Coordinates of C-alpha atoms and ligand atoms in Angstrom, one line a residue:
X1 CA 4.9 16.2 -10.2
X2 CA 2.7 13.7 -8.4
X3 CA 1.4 10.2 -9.6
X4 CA -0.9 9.0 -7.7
X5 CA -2.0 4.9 -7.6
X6 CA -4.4 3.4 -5.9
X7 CA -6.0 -0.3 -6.4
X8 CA -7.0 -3.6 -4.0
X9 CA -3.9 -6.0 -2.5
X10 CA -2.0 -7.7 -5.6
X11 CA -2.8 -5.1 -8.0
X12 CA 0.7 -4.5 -8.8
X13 CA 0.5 -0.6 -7.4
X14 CA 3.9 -1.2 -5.6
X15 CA 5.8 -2.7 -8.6
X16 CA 4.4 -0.3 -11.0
X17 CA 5.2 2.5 -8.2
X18 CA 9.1 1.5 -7.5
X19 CA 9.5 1.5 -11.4
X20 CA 9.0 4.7 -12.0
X21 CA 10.2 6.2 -9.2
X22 CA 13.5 4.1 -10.5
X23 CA 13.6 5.2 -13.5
X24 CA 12.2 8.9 -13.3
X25 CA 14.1 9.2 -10.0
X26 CA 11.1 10.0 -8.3
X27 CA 10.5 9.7 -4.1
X28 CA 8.6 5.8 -4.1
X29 CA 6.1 6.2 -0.8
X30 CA 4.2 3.0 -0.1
X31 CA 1.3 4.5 2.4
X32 CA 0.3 0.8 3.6
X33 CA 3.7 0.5 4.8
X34 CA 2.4 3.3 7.3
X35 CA -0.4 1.4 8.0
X36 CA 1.5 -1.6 8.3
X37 CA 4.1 -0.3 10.7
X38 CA 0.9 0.8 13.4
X39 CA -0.7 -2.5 13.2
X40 CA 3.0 -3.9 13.7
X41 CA 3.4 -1.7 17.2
X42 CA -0.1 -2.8 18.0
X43 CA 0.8 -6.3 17.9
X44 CA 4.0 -5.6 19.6
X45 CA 2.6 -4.1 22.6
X46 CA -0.8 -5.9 22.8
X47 CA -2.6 -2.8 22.2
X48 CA -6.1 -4.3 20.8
X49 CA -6.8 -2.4 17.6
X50 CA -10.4 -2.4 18.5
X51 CA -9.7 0.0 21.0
X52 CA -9.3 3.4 19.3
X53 CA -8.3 5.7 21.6
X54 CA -5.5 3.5 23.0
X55 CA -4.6 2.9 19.0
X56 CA -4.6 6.6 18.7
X57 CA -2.5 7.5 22.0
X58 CA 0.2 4.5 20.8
X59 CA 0.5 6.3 17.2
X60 CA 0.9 9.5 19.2
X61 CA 3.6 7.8 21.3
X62 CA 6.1 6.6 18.4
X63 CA 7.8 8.6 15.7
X64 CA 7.1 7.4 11.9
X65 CA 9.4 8.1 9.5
X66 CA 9.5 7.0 6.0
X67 CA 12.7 5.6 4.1
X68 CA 12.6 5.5 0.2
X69 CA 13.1 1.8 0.0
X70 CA 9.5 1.1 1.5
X71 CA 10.4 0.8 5.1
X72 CA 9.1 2.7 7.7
X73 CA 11.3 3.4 10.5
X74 CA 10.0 3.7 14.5
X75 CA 11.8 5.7 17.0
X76 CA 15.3 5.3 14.7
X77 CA 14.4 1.2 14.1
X78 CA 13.6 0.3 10.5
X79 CA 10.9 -2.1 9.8
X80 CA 10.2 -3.8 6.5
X81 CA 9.6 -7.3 6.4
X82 CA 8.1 -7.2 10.0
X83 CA 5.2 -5.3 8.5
X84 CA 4.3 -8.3 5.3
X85 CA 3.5 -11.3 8.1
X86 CA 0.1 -12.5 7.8
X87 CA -0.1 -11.6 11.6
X88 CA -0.3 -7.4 10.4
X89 CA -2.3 -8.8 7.5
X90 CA -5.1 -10.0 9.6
X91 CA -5.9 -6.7 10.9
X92 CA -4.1 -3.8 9.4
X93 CA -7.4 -2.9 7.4
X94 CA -9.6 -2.6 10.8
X95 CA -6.3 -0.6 11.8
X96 CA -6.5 1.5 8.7
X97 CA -9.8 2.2 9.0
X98 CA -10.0 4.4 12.1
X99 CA -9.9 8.0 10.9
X100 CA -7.4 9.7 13.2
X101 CA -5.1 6.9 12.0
X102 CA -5.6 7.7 9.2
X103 CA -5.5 11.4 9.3
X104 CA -2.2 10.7 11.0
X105 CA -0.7 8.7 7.7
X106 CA -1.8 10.9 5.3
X107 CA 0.0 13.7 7.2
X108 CA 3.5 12.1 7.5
X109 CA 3.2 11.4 3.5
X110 CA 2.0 15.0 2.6
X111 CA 5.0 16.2 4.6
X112 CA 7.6 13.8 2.8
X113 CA 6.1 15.3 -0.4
X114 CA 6.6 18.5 0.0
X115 CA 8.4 20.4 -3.3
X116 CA 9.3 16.5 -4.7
X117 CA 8.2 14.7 -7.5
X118 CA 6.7 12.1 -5.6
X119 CA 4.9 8.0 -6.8
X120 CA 2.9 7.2 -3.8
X121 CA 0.2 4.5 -4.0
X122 CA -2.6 2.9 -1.5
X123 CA -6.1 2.9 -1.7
X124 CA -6.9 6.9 -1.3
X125 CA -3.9 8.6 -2.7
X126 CA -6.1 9.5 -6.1
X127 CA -9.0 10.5 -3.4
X128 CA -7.8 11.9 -0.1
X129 CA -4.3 12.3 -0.1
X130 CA -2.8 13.8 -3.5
X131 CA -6.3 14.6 -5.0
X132 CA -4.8 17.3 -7.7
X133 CA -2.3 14.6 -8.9
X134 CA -1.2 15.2 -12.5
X135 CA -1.8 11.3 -13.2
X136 CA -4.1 9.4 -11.3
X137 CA -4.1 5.6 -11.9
X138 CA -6.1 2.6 -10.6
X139 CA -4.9 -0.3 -11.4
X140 CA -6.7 -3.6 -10.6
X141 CA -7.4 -7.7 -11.2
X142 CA -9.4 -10.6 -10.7
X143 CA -9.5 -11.3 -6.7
X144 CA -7.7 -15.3 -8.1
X145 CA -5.0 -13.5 -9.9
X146 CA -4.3 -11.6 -7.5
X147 CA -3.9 -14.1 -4.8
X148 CA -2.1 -15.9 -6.9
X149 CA 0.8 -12.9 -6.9
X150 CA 0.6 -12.7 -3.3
X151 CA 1.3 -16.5 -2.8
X152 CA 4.3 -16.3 -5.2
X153 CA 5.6 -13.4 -3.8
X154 CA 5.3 -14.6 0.1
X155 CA 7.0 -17.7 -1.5
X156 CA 9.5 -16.0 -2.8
X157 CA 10.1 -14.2 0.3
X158 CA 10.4 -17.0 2.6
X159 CA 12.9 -18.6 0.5
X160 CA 15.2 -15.6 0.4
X161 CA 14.5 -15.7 4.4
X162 CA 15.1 -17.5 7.1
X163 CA 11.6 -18.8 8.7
X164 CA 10.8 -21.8 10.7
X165 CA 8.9 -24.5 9.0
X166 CA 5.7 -23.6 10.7
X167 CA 5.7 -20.3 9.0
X168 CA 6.0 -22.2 5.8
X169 CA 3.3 -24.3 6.2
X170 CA 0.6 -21.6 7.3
X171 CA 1.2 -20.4 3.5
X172 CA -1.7 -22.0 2.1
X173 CA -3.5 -19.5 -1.2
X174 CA -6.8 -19.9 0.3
X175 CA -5.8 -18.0 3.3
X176 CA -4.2 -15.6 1.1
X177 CA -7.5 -15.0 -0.9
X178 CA -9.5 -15.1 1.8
X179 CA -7.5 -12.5 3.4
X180 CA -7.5 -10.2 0.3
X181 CA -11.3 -10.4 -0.1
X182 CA -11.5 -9.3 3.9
X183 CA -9.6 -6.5 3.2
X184 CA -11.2 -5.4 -0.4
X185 CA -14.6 -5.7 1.5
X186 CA -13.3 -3.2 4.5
X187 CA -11.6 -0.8 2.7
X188 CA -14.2 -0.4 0.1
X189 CA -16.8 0.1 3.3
X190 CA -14.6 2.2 5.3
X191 CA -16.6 5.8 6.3
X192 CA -13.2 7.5 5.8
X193 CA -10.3 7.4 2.5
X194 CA -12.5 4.5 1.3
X195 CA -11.0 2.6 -1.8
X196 CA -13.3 3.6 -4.7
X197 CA -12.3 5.0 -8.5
X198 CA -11.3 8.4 -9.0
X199 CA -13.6 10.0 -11.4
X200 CA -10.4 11.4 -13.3
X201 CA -8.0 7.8 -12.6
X202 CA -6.7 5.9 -15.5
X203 CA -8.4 2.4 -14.8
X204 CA -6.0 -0.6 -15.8
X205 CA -7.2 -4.2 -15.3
X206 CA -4.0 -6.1 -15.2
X207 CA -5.3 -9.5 -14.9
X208 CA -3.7 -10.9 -18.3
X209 CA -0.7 -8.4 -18.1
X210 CA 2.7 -9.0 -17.1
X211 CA 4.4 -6.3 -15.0
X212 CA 6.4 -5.2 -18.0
X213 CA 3.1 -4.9 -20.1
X214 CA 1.4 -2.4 -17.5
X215 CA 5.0 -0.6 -16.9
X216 CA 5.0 0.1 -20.9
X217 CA 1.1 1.4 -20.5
X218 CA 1.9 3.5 -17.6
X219 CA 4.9 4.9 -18.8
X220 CA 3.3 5.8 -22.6
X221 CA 0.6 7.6 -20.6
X222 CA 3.4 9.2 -17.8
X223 CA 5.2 10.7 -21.3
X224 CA 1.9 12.2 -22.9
X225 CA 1.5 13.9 -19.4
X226 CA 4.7 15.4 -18.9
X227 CA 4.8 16.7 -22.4
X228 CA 1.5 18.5 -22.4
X229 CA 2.2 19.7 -19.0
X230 CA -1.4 18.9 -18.0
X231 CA -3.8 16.6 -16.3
Ligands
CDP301 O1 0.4 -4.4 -0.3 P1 -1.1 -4.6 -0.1 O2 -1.9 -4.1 -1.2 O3 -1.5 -5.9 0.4 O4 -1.5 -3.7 1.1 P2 -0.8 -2.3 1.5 O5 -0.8 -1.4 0.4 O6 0.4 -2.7 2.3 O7 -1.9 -1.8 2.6 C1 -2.2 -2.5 3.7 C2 -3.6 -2.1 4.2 O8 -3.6 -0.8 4.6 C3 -4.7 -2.2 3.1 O9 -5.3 -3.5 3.1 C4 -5.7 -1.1 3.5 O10 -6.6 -1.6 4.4 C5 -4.8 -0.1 4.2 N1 -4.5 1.1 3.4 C6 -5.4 2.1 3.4 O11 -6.4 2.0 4.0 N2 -5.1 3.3 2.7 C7 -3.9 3.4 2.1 N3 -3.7 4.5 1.4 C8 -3.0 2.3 2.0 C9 -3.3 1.2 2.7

């Protein structure tokens, strides 16, 4: 079976997604980890992302793999938090949006799929990438709200981690929205795996929900699926 999830930043797709693939003990694949990790090597090796080619002969280069646990790991080296700094968040949406990249991603994931009972969420897994998914769902929220969760979350982060107080005080949640509305804007315009409804998705706004609220929607709707066997 394959649940498919897409939705903008702060949506709550990767919550919802680890959930069930917890509980069901389904393959979790987080496809803007993918994205992440090439904007990360692009950084790295001050490859400008508006050069194309180059960005398409440096994802050439490198070997992605995916791990369950959301990282992604380069030539044997896993990468996780590397790929959340506000440094791959600046431009891993221009990265995203060429289509070779992006051809490339969706390959890697399709691959990792293959004969599994796969969760995998992004912005055109209901669209591009799983498009005969047997539940579709797009979950979404008010561009505040959603900020909001990203600044708590980055908080959280940091104080788990060890980062140097001029990290902490670039944290500000008008960056943080101003970066989410960038990103909503580009990936809604992109020419290719654009982020836009599925005619067939379950829509969810989760503005006024807490996680566990949404879980207990999705996972009434996941059980009516699996019993009728249908879409
Ligand atoms: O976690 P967040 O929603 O902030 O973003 P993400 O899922 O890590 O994805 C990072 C970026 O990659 C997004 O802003 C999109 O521009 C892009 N992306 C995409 O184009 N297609 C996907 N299937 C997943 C991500």
């Amino acid at each position: 079976m394959k649940i498919a999830i897409d939705g903008p930043a702060g949506s709550g797709k990767s919550t919802i997604a680890r959930m069930i693939a917890e509980n069901l003990g389904y393959l979790y694949i987080n496809s803007g980890n993918l994205y992440r990790a090439v904007a990360y090597l692009a950084i790295q090796e001050g490859t400008p992302w508006q050069n194309a080619p180059r960005m398409i002969d440096l994802m050439k280069r490198h070997h992605f793999d995916y791990h369950p646990d959301g990282s992604v790991v380069v030539d044997g080296v896993p990468l996780l938090k590397e790929l959340r700094g506000s440094d791959v968040d600046a431009i891993v949406s221009q990265v995203s949006a060429i289509p070779e990249i992006r051809h490339g991603v969706n390959e890697i994931i399709r691959q990792i799929a293959v004969s599994k009972d796969v969760v995998s969420e992004g912005r055109d897994i209901t669209t591009v990438v799983f498009p005969d998914a047997e539940l579709k769902l797009y979950l979404d929220a008010s561009t505040q709200v959603r900020a909001q969760r990203r600044y708590e979350e980055k908080l959280n982060e940091r104080l788990t981690s060890s980062v140097t107080a001029s990290d902490s005080q670039r944290l500000s949640i008008d960056e943080i929205k101003n970066n989410i509305e960038m990103r909503d804007k580009l990936d809604k315009e992109k020419t290719v795996g654009a982020l836009k409804i599925a005619q067939d998705a379950v829509y969810l706004d989760t503005s006024d929900l807490t996680i566990a609220q949404v879980y207990e929607k999705v996972y009434k709707i996941l059980m009516v699926r699996i019993a009728h066997g249908r879409k």
